[in-house]
Short mmCIF file of C-alpha atoms in Angstrom, two decimals:
data_model
loop_
_atom_site.label_atom_id
_atom_site.label_comp_id
_atom_site.label_asym_id
_atom_site.label_seq_id
_atom_site.Cartn_x
_atom_site.Cartn_y
_atom_site.Cartn_z
CA MET A 1 12.01 -16.94 -30.54
CA THR A 2 10.79 -14.66 -33.08
CA GLY A 3 8.31 -12.10 -33.44
CA GLN A 4 7.08 -8.56 -31.13
CA ARG A 5 10.25 -7.91 -28.48
CA VAL A 6 9.75 -9.07 -25.20
CA GLU A 7 9.46 -5.44 -22.93
CA ALA A 8 9.05 -7.09 -19.02
CA LEU A 9 9.91 -10.30 -17.64
CA PHE A 10 8.00 -12.06 -15.03
CA PHE A 11 8.85 -13.98 -12.54
CA ASP A 12 7.98 -16.67 -10.24
CA VAL A 13 9.48 -16.25 -7.27
CA PHE A 14 9.14 -18.97 -4.23
CA GLY A 15 11.63 -21.51 -5.35
CA THR A 16 12.33 -19.65 -8.89
CA VAL A 17 14.28 -16.74 -7.19
CA VAL A 18 14.66 -17.38 -3.44
CA ASP A 19 15.04 -20.87 -1.43
CA TRP A 20 12.22 -21.20 0.74
CA ARG A 21 13.25 -24.41 1.81
CA CYS A 22 16.73 -23.27 3.18
CA GLY A 23 14.72 -20.11 4.45
CA VAL A 24 11.70 -21.72 6.18
CA ALA A 25 13.56 -24.32 7.81
CA ARG A 26 15.96 -22.07 9.17
CA GLY A 27 12.76 -19.65 10.43
CA LEU A 28 11.72 -22.59 12.03
CA GLU A 29 14.71 -23.36 13.39
CA GLU A 30 15.17 -19.95 15.37
CA ALA A 31 12.08 -20.09 16.26
CA LEU A 32 11.81 -23.48 17.93
CA ALA A 33 14.98 -24.36 19.22
CA PRO A 34 15.19 -21.99 22.33
CA LYS A 35 11.59 -23.77 23.21
CA GLY A 36 13.45 -26.89 23.83
CA HIS A 37 11.97 -28.66 20.39
CA ALA A 38 14.17 -30.85 18.11
CA LEU A 39 12.64 -31.28 15.36
CA ASP A 40 13.62 -32.66 11.61
CA TRP A 41 13.29 -28.66 10.26
CA GLN A 42 13.64 -29.32 7.07
CA ALA A 43 10.70 -32.05 6.69
CA MET A 44 8.38 -29.38 8.59
CA ALA A 45 9.20 -26.84 5.69
CA LEU A 46 8.22 -29.65 2.79
CA ALA A 47 5.03 -30.07 5.59
CA TRP A 48 4.20 -26.64 5.79
CA ARG A 49 4.54 -25.66 1.23
CA GLU A 50 2.57 -29.01 0.89
CA ARG A 51 -0.36 -27.35 2.22
CA TYR A 52 -0.03 -24.50 0.07
CA GLN A 53 -1.83 -26.06 -3.85
CA PRO A 54 -4.78 -27.31 -1.68
CA ALA A 55 -5.60 -23.86 0.28
CA MET A 56 -5.01 -22.02 -2.44
CA ALA A 57 -7.07 -24.35 -4.33
CA ALA A 58 -10.15 -22.63 -2.28
CA VAL A 59 -9.83 -19.76 -3.62
CA ARG A 60 -9.62 -20.57 -7.00
CA GLU A 61 -12.50 -22.72 -6.86
CA GLY A 62 -14.45 -20.46 -5.33
CA ARG A 63 -15.24 -21.95 -2.16
CA ARG A 64 -13.43 -18.71 0.09
CA PRO A 65 -12.90 -14.79 -1.26
CA PHE A 66 -9.40 -14.00 -2.33
CA VAL A 67 -7.43 -13.34 0.96
CA LYS A 68 -3.53 -12.76 1.58
CA LEU A 69 -1.29 -16.15 0.77
CA ASP A 70 0.75 -14.78 4.40
CA VAL A 71 -3.34 -16.35 5.44
CA LEU A 72 -2.90 -19.52 4.35
CA HIS A 73 0.63 -19.21 5.00
CA ARG A 74 -0.35 -18.87 8.80
CA GLU A 75 -3.42 -21.84 9.00
CA ASN A 76 -1.34 -23.87 7.09
CA LEU A 77 1.23 -22.89 9.94
CA LEU A 78 -0.82 -24.36 13.12
CA SER A 79 -1.50 -27.63 10.96
CA VAL A 80 2.22 -27.84 10.92
CA LEU A 81 2.54 -26.80 14.17
CA ASP A 82 0.26 -29.44 15.40
CA ALA A 83 1.53 -32.46 12.80
CA PHE A 84 4.86 -32.22 14.53
CA GLY A 85 3.68 -32.27 18.15
CA VAL A 86 4.60 -28.22 18.71
CA GLU A 87 2.32 -26.79 21.54
CA GLY A 88 0.87 -23.41 23.73
CA LEU A 89 2.55 -20.95 21.28
CA GLY A 90 1.04 -17.65 21.42
CA ALA A 91 -0.69 -15.99 18.93
CA ALA A 92 2.53 -13.54 18.99
CA GLU A 93 4.78 -16.06 18.56
CA ILE A 94 3.18 -17.34 15.68
CA ASP A 95 2.93 -14.84 13.36
CA GLU A 96 6.70 -14.30 13.72
CA ILE A 97 7.45 -17.82 12.48
CA ASN A 98 4.83 -16.31 9.73
CA LEU A 99 7.11 -13.97 8.75
CA ALA A 100 9.86 -16.97 7.78
CA TRP A 101 8.00 -16.56 4.14
CA HIS A 102 9.56 -12.64 3.89
CA ARG A 103 12.88 -13.34 5.08
CA LEU A 104 14.11 -16.10 2.18
CA ASP A 105 17.66 -15.90 1.02
CA PRO A 106 17.74 -15.73 -3.14
CA TRP A 107 19.98 -18.06 -5.19
CA PRO A 108 23.88 -17.20 -5.59
CA ASP A 109 22.65 -16.31 -9.24
CA VAL A 110 19.83 -14.22 -8.57
CA PRO A 111 21.38 -10.53 -7.64
CA ALA A 112 23.47 -10.41 -10.04
CA GLY A 113 21.63 -11.56 -12.90
CA LEU A 114 18.90 -9.35 -11.87
CA ALA A 115 20.54 -6.18 -11.87
CA ARG A 116 21.80 -6.98 -15.37
CA LEU A 117 18.43 -8.34 -16.77
CA LYS A 118 16.69 -4.38 -15.27
CA LYS A 119 18.91 -2.97 -17.41
CA ARG A 120 16.88 -3.87 -20.31
CA TYR A 121 13.64 -5.73 -19.19
CA ILE A 122 10.73 -4.48 -16.60
CA LEU A 123 11.13 -7.32 -13.96
CA ALA A 124 8.10 -7.85 -11.45
CA SER A 125 7.08 -10.14 -9.50
CA LEU A 126 3.98 -12.65 -10.30
CA SER A 127 4.07 -14.95 -7.06
CA ASN A 128 1.57 -16.44 -4.93
CA GLY A 129 2.88 -14.06 -2.70
CA ASN A 130 1.31 -10.67 -1.11
CA VAL A 131 2.57 -7.73 -1.79
CA ARG A 132 3.97 -7.02 1.90
CA LEU A 133 6.11 -10.37 1.86
CA MET A 134 7.50 -9.59 -1.46
CA VAL A 135 8.72 -6.11 -0.50
CA ASP A 136 9.94 -7.21 2.99
CA MET A 137 12.24 -10.12 1.02
CA ALA A 138 13.24 -7.41 -1.65
CA ARG A 139 14.73 -5.07 0.95
CA ARG A 140 16.33 -7.47 2.65
CA ALA A 141 17.49 -10.29 -0.18
CA GLY A 142 17.86 -6.58 -2.68
CA LEU A 143 15.56 -7.71 -5.33
CA PRO A 144 15.34 -4.76 -7.87
CA TRP A 145 11.43 -5.22 -8.69
CA ASP A 146 10.29 -2.53 -11.35
CA ALA A 147 6.77 -3.63 -9.65
CA ILE A 148 5.06 -6.07 -7.03
CA LEU A 149 2.39 -7.87 -9.32
CA GLY A 150 1.19 -11.60 -8.68
CA ALA A 151 -1.74 -12.82 -6.87
CA GLU A 152 -2.51 -10.08 -4.29
CA PRO A 153 -2.88 -7.67 -6.96
CA ALA A 154 -4.20 -9.51 -9.43
CA ARG A 155 -6.98 -11.40 -6.92
CA ALA A 156 -6.09 -14.67 -8.30
CA TYR A 157 -4.19 -17.12 -7.61
CA LYS A 158 -1.82 -19.03 -9.84
CA PRO A 159 -1.65 -20.84 -11.96
CA SER A 160 -5.75 -19.58 -12.51
CA PRO A 161 -5.02 -17.56 -15.98
CA GLU A 162 -6.39 -13.97 -14.36
CA ALA A 163 -2.99 -14.14 -12.33
CA TYR A 164 -1.34 -13.38 -15.50
CA ARG A 165 -3.77 -11.71 -17.43
CA ARG A 166 -3.86 -9.00 -14.72
CA SER A 167 -0.59 -9.16 -13.83
CA ILE A 168 0.36 -8.86 -17.38
CA ALA A 169 -2.56 -5.55 -17.60
CA PHE A 170 -1.40 -3.41 -15.21
CA LEU A 171 2.09 -2.91 -17.10
CA ASP A 172 -0.40 -2.56 -20.19
CA LEU A 173 1.57 -4.96 -22.97
CA GLU A 174 0.72 -7.81 -24.99
CA PRO A 175 1.06 -10.99 -23.39
CA SER A 176 3.63 -12.00 -25.96
CA ALA A 177 6.31 -9.14 -24.67
CA CYS A 178 6.14 -10.89 -21.37
CA MET A 179 8.41 -12.99 -20.41
CA MET A 180 7.28 -15.49 -17.39
CA VAL A 181 10.76 -16.48 -15.90
CA ALA A 182 10.06 -19.74 -13.55
CA ALA A 183 11.93 -23.56 -12.16
CA HIS A 184 7.96 -25.31 -12.54
CA ASN A 185 6.71 -26.48 -15.77
CA GLY A 186 2.81 -25.80 -14.69
CA ASP A 187 3.84 -22.16 -13.99
CA LEU A 188 4.99 -22.26 -17.79
CA ALA A 189 1.51 -24.30 -19.30
CA ALA A 190 -0.50 -21.65 -17.27
CA ALA A 191 1.75 -18.38 -18.76
CA ARG A 192 2.21 -19.77 -22.14
CA ALA A 193 -1.96 -20.81 -21.84
CA VAL A 194 -2.74 -16.49 -22.08
CA GLY A 195 -0.51 -15.21 -24.72
CA MET A 196 2.73 -15.13 -22.81
CA ARG A 197 7.01 -16.07 -23.39
CA THR A 198 8.13 -18.42 -20.91
CA ALA A 199 11.60 -19.35 -20.10
CA PHE A 200 12.53 -22.01 -18.06
CA VAL A 201 15.78 -22.07 -14.83
CA ALA A 202 15.91 -25.64 -13.38
CA ARG A 203 16.15 -25.15 -9.70
CA PRO A 204 17.31 -29.01 -8.45
CA HIS A 205 17.84 -27.86 -5.09
CA GLU A 206 14.41 -25.99 -4.49
CA TYR A 207 13.09 -29.42 -2.92
CA GLY A 208 16.05 -30.92 -1.31
CA PRO A 209 17.75 -34.52 -2.03
CA GLY A 210 14.85 -35.75 -3.59
CA GLN A 211 13.38 -34.03 -5.63
CA ALA A 212 11.42 -35.57 -8.67
CA THR A 213 9.80 -32.76 -10.50
CA ASP A 214 10.51 -30.17 -12.77
CA LEU A 215 14.38 -30.83 -12.77
CA ALA A 216 14.33 -30.40 -16.85
CA PRO A 217 11.78 -28.78 -19.50
CA ALA A 218 9.02 -30.66 -20.15
CA ALA A 219 8.00 -28.35 -23.29
CA GLU A 220 9.31 -26.75 -26.04
CA TRP A 221 10.10 -23.15 -23.92
CA ASP A 222 10.73 -20.07 -25.13
CA MET A 223 13.91 -20.44 -23.92
CA VAL A 224 16.18 -22.67 -21.56
CA ALA A 225 18.68 -21.11 -19.08
CA GLU A 226 20.61 -22.76 -16.03
CA ASP A 227 20.80 -19.74 -13.99
CA PHE A 228 20.00 -15.75 -14.08
CA GLY A 229 22.93 -15.43 -15.18
CA GLU A 230 22.66 -17.75 -18.91
CA LEU A 231 19.45 -15.71 -19.05
CA ALA A 232 20.79 -12.49 -18.95
CA HIS A 233 23.12 -13.68 -21.15
CA ARG A 234 20.42 -15.28 -23.23
CA LEU A 235 18.01 -12.35 -23.21
CA GLY A 236 20.66 -10.75 -24.45
CA CYS A 237 22.20 -7.76 -21.19
CA MET B 1 5.13 12.99 16.58
CA THR B 2 4.68 10.59 19.13
CA GLY B 3 3.27 6.95 19.31
CA GLN B 4 3.80 4.24 16.77
CA ARG B 5 6.55 4.05 14.79
CA VAL B 6 6.02 5.13 11.28
CA GLU B 7 6.92 1.76 9.25
CA ALA B 8 6.60 2.76 5.62
CA LEU B 9 6.70 6.38 3.81
CA PHE B 10 3.74 7.49 1.15
CA PHE B 11 4.23 9.90 -1.98
CA ASP B 12 2.30 11.37 -3.34
CA VAL B 13 4.10 11.77 -7.11
CA PHE B 14 3.81 14.84 -9.71
CA GLY B 15 4.63 17.83 -8.35
CA THR B 16 5.81 16.65 -5.10
CA VAL B 17 8.25 13.72 -6.54
CA VAL B 18 8.42 15.15 -10.04
CA ASP B 19 8.41 18.82 -12.23
CA TRP B 20 5.62 17.85 -14.26
CA ARG B 21 5.29 20.83 -15.83
CA CYS B 22 8.76 21.24 -17.20
CA GLY B 23 8.71 18.18 -18.48
CA VAL B 24 5.68 17.75 -20.02
CA ALA B 25 5.87 21.22 -22.14
CA ARG B 26 9.51 20.07 -23.03
CA GLY B 27 7.14 16.01 -24.24
CA LEU B 28 4.75 18.92 -26.13
CA GLU B 29 7.31 20.59 -27.47
CA GLU B 30 8.91 17.97 -28.36
CA ALA B 31 6.25 16.50 -30.55
CA LEU B 32 4.83 19.63 -31.76
CA ALA B 33 8.15 22.22 -32.32
CA PRO B 34 9.38 19.57 -35.76
CA LYS B 35 5.35 20.13 -37.09
CA GLY B 36 6.30 24.17 -37.31
CA HIS B 37 4.19 24.44 -34.34
CA ALA B 38 4.93 27.72 -31.98
CA LEU B 39 2.83 26.97 -28.76
CA ASP B 40 3.19 28.62 -25.06
CA TRP B 41 4.32 24.86 -24.22
CA GLN B 42 3.97 25.95 -20.14
CA ALA B 43 0.97 27.28 -20.76
CA MET B 44 0.09 23.82 -22.99
CA ALA B 45 1.17 21.82 -19.65
CA LEU B 46 -1.07 24.16 -17.65
CA ALA B 47 -4.05 23.28 -19.35
CA TRP B 48 -2.88 19.21 -19.54
CA ARG B 49 -3.29 19.91 -15.36
CA GLU B 50 -6.80 21.84 -15.43
CA ARG B 51 -8.71 18.97 -17.04
CA TYR B 52 -7.15 16.46 -14.50
CA GLN B 53 -9.28 16.98 -11.24
CA PRO B 54 -12.50 17.09 -13.51
CA ALA B 55 -11.52 14.19 -14.99
CA MET B 56 -11.09 12.16 -12.08
CA ALA B 57 -14.49 13.52 -10.04
CA ALA B 58 -16.55 11.86 -13.46
CA VAL B 59 -14.72 8.02 -11.81
CA ARG B 60 -14.65 9.30 -7.64
CA GLU B 61 -18.49 10.35 -8.39
CA GLY B 62 -19.47 7.18 -10.08
CA ARG B 63 -19.71 8.91 -12.89
CA ARG B 64 -17.55 6.27 -15.50
CA PRO B 65 -15.69 3.06 -14.04
CA PHE B 66 -12.32 3.46 -13.26
CA VAL B 67 -9.71 3.84 -16.19
CA LYS B 68 -5.55 3.93 -15.66
CA LEU B 69 -5.27 8.04 -16.05
CA ASP B 70 -3.57 6.99 -19.15
CA VAL B 71 -6.21 6.94 -20.51
CA LEU B 72 -7.46 10.24 -18.85
CA HIS B 73 -4.60 11.84 -19.54
CA ARG B 74 -5.52 10.51 -23.39
CA GLU B 75 -8.84 12.21 -23.46
CA ASN B 76 -7.69 15.34 -21.63
CA LEU B 77 -4.88 15.93 -24.46
CA LEU B 78 -7.41 15.94 -27.21
CA SER B 79 -9.45 18.94 -26.07
CA VAL B 80 -5.92 21.00 -25.41
CA LEU B 81 -4.94 19.82 -29.09
CA ASP B 82 -8.08 21.45 -29.69
CA ALA B 83 -8.07 24.43 -27.80
CA PHE B 84 -4.80 25.35 -29.51
CA GLY B 85 -5.37 24.72 -32.75
CA VAL B 86 -3.14 21.72 -33.66
CA GLU B 87 -4.82 19.19 -36.11
CA GLY B 88 -4.02 16.86 -37.15
CA LEU B 89 -2.12 14.29 -35.57
CA GLY B 90 -2.20 10.81 -36.07
CA ALA B 91 -3.41 8.38 -32.79
CA ALA B 92 0.50 6.99 -32.48
CA GLU B 93 1.48 10.48 -32.23
CA ILE B 94 -0.89 10.96 -29.85
CA ASP B 95 -0.15 8.19 -27.86
CA GLU B 96 3.21 9.29 -27.70
CA ILE B 97 2.68 13.01 -26.53
CA ASN B 98 0.57 11.13 -23.44
CA LEU B 99 3.84 9.52 -22.76
CA ALA B 100 5.05 12.36 -22.13
CA TRP B 101 3.75 12.05 -18.52
CA HIS B 102 5.96 9.00 -18.44
CA ARG B 103 8.91 11.22 -18.73
CA LEU B 104 8.92 13.32 -16.04
CA ASP B 105 12.07 14.41 -14.38
CA PRO B 106 12.73 14.55 -9.88
CA TRP B 107 13.22 17.62 -8.50
CA PRO B 108 16.73 17.38 -7.53
CA ASP B 109 16.48 16.60 -3.96
CA VAL B 110 14.83 13.34 -4.61
CA PRO B 111 17.41 10.82 -5.78
CA ALA B 112 19.97 11.31 -2.75
CA GLY B 113 16.36 11.94 0.00
CA LEU B 114 14.59 9.03 -1.79
CA ALA B 115 18.04 6.42 -1.32
CA ARG B 116 18.73 7.66 2.27
CA LEU B 117 15.43 7.03 3.22
CA LYS B 118 14.46 4.44 1.71
CA LYS B 119 17.04 2.33 4.51
CA ARG B 120 14.65 2.60 7.23
CA TYR B 121 11.48 2.77 5.43
CA ILE B 122 9.38 1.28 3.10
CA LEU B 123 9.04 3.73 0.38
CA ALA B 124 5.37 3.62 -1.78
CA SER B 125 3.79 5.65 -4.63
CA LEU B 126 0.79 7.20 -3.42
CA SER B 127 0.32 8.56 -6.39
CA ASN B 128 -3.09 8.94 -8.91
CA GLY B 129 -0.75 7.79 -12.19
CA ASN B 130 -0.78 3.89 -13.31
CA VAL B 131 1.20 1.33 -13.25
CA ARG B 132 2.78 1.28 -15.61
CA LEU B 133 3.12 5.17 -15.83
CA MET B 134 5.02 5.02 -12.30
CA VAL B 135 6.57 1.61 -13.32
CA ASP B 136 8.74 4.24 -16.19
CA MET B 137 9.04 7.07 -14.52
CA ALA B 138 10.81 5.08 -11.88
CA ARG B 139 13.42 3.06 -14.07
CA ARG B 140 14.18 6.16 -15.92
CA ALA B 141 14.70 8.90 -12.84
CA GLY B 142 15.85 6.51 -10.64
CA LEU B 143 13.24 6.40 -7.62
CA PRO B 144 13.60 2.99 -5.68
CA TRP B 145 9.86 3.23 -4.82
CA ASP B 146 9.91 -0.45 -2.77
CA ALA B 147 5.56 -1.18 -4.07
CA ILE B 148 4.15 0.96 -6.60
CA LEU B 149 0.51 1.64 -4.92
CA GLY B 150 -2.26 4.03 -5.74
CA ALA B 151 -5.08 4.59 -7.21
CA GLU B 152 -5.11 1.73 -10.12
CA PRO B 153 -4.26 -1.02 -7.76
CA ALA B 154 -6.65 0.06 -4.80
CA ARG B 155 -9.04 1.35 -8.11
CA ALA B 156 -9.55 5.11 -6.37
CA TYR B 157 -8.46 8.18 -7.25
CA LYS B 158 -7.50 10.52 -4.66
CA PRO B 159 -8.25 12.16 -1.97
CA SER B 160 -11.55 9.56 -2.03
CA PRO B 161 -10.42 7.21 1.16
CA GLU B 162 -10.44 3.96 -0.45
CA ALA B 163 -7.34 4.94 -2.43
CA TYR B 164 -5.67 5.53 1.06
CA ARG B 165 -7.21 2.57 2.81
CA ARG B 166 -6.25 0.33 0.10
CA SER B 167 -2.98 1.29 -0.44
CA ILE B 168 -1.79 0.46 3.50
CA ALA B 169 -4.03 -2.21 3.05
CA PHE B 170 -1.29 -3.51 0.53
CA LEU B 171 1.39 -3.57 3.47
CA ASP B 172 -0.92 -3.97 6.00
CA LEU B 173 -0.16 -1.74 8.25
CA GLU B 174 -1.88 0.50 10.28
CA PRO B 175 -2.20 3.77 9.04
CA SER B 176 -0.50 5.70 12.17
CA ALA B 177 2.33 3.61 10.93
CA CYS B 178 2.34 5.75 7.92
CA MET B 179 2.65 9.15 6.86
CA MET B 180 2.01 10.64 3.49
CA VAL B 181 4.63 12.40 2.28
CA ALA B 182 2.88 15.82 -0.15
CA ALA B 183 3.31 19.31 -1.41
CA HIS B 184 -0.42 19.52 -1.54
CA ASN B 185 -2.21 20.63 1.61
CA GLY B 186 -5.55 18.78 0.05
CA ASP B 187 -3.69 15.72 -0.27
CA LEU B 188 -2.64 15.20 3.18
CA ALA B 189 -6.16 16.57 4.28
CA ALA B 190 -7.71 12.72 2.98
CA ALA B 191 -4.60 11.42 4.50
CA ARG B 192 -5.17 12.31 7.67
CA ALA B 193 -8.91 11.81 7.36
CA VAL B 194 -8.29 8.02 7.56
CA GLY B 195 -5.04 8.14 10.61
CA MET B 196 -2.44 8.73 8.32
CA ARG B 197 0.87 10.87 9.25
CA THR B 198 1.54 13.78 7.01
CA ALA B 199 4.84 15.11 5.90
CA PHE B 200 4.52 18.68 3.69
CA VAL B 201 7.03 19.79 1.33
CA ALA B 202 6.60 22.49 -0.19
CA ARG B 203 7.09 22.84 -4.29
CA PRO B 204 6.68 26.36 -4.91
CA HIS B 205 7.61 26.01 -8.31
CA GLU B 206 5.29 23.50 -9.54
CA TYR B 207 3.09 25.47 -11.17
CA GLY B 208 5.49 28.16 -12.56
CA PRO B 209 5.99 32.19 -11.50
CA GLY B 210 1.79 32.50 -10.82
CA GLN B 211 1.55 29.67 -8.17
CA ALA B 212 -0.35 30.58 -5.19
CA THR B 213 -1.62 27.44 -3.74
CA ASP B 214 0.40 25.33 -1.55
CA LEU B 215 2.78 27.43 -0.83
CA ALA B 216 2.81 26.45 3.18
CA PRO B 217 1.37 24.55 4.75
CA ALA B 218 -2.84 24.97 5.65
CA ALA B 219 -2.06 22.73 9.05
CA GLU B 220 -0.78 21.79 11.69
CA TRP B 221 1.32 18.85 9.54
CA ASP B 222 2.84 16.64 11.77
CA MET B 223 6.57 17.57 9.56
CA VAL B 224 6.99 19.99 7.38
CA ALA B 225 10.33 19.73 5.51
CA GLU B 226 11.83 22.20 3.33
CA ASP B 227 12.60 19.79 0.01
CA PHE B 228 13.47 15.23 0.94
CA GLY B 229 16.93 15.68 2.38
CA GLU B 230 16.07 17.72 5.26
CA LEU B 231 12.51 14.37 5.44
CA ALA B 232 14.97 12.05 6.21
CA HIS B 233 17.32 14.01 8.46
CA ARG B 234 13.80 14.80 10.58
CA LEU B 235 13.26 10.94 10.13
CA GLY B 236 16.33 10.11 11.29
CA CYS B 237 17.89 9.27 8.27
#
């Protein structure tokens, strides 16, 4: 990696920074088990996440105006509850389950890694999650973001180029002074397409035992690290 | 103060959180004294700040599209340099002086007060300063914002109601669950007009020895505190 110094690191969050699968499964179980439901909570979390890309596609393709991810998550939750035969929940109960996405735990290497990286780099979230979701998650998990950027401030969902370009513009940087950190090759490809540097950190447990995608870098990314600790080391922190 | 619990505190920054006058005067002196200039740096800082409201008025009144405060500050700096007889600076030197606004010191009570308040409340900046300015300032001064909101994400300058309303909307809160903290009565009046709670913290040295405005609350604000320590105490932190 040569040329302009990297000044800011932008992070994908769901999967890269936090374990959404276990956190969402836990949230579903905590809400529904006391009501007598005995379901495959992990499968339910995966089913909820499966509806994520199609929901955002409607916004990306201009078929509906931008709405926050919390709104899309709630619509998708109704579909998942129906698919798993859960009936009779009130609106407030559904709202509460939807907040599971605000209460996700970081991967074990994340807090210490981000603390090291923050000393030298501006750290920004570049997630499809909305600002309040990111704020709640960061306060609970101790994620030291300097700025919460990404879909809601940019009013565009990744991998639309505007999601990256507008996030970078908030920091007045050239794309080449920005590095996207993600566990997803597709996210890095979109970041590279707008001129950002790229760092791949594999999260082989994101989707559980059956994970078949994003187990390894699919291109010559600028950096590949085992975890955020190695990323900090490689970036001179 | 009764009714709905306050969940988020929004802060005015220039004057309320940081001492812009001394920081800007220092930045001007550090840049220009080595070039042989001996000017009244405090007066120069005040002259720069005097051009702030008229510059934003052009945006607020729709006479020009939204531009970041860094852009307005730089235009105003050219006018101040001219007024004080400073000639011959290069573009990079002018850019560097403009960064004085990114390097302002907090009032002495601020870091400890914000750390206490953060335990119980979401803390957001609601400044006319742009995101990168706020990020640089927060990293240098240790301001623990959960989110940087205000003019740039809202694309509206205070005291336009949109600057407050759109900042609140990023956090999905009712205005009555939000408290604006400011040393300026006008800022609080605009916040109250959109339904926010209000807290006045006097900063009698903001404008220097001759300060004649905002020395005391001009209305029955929900809270009046001597400094951020008292504010934290009054808010149960």
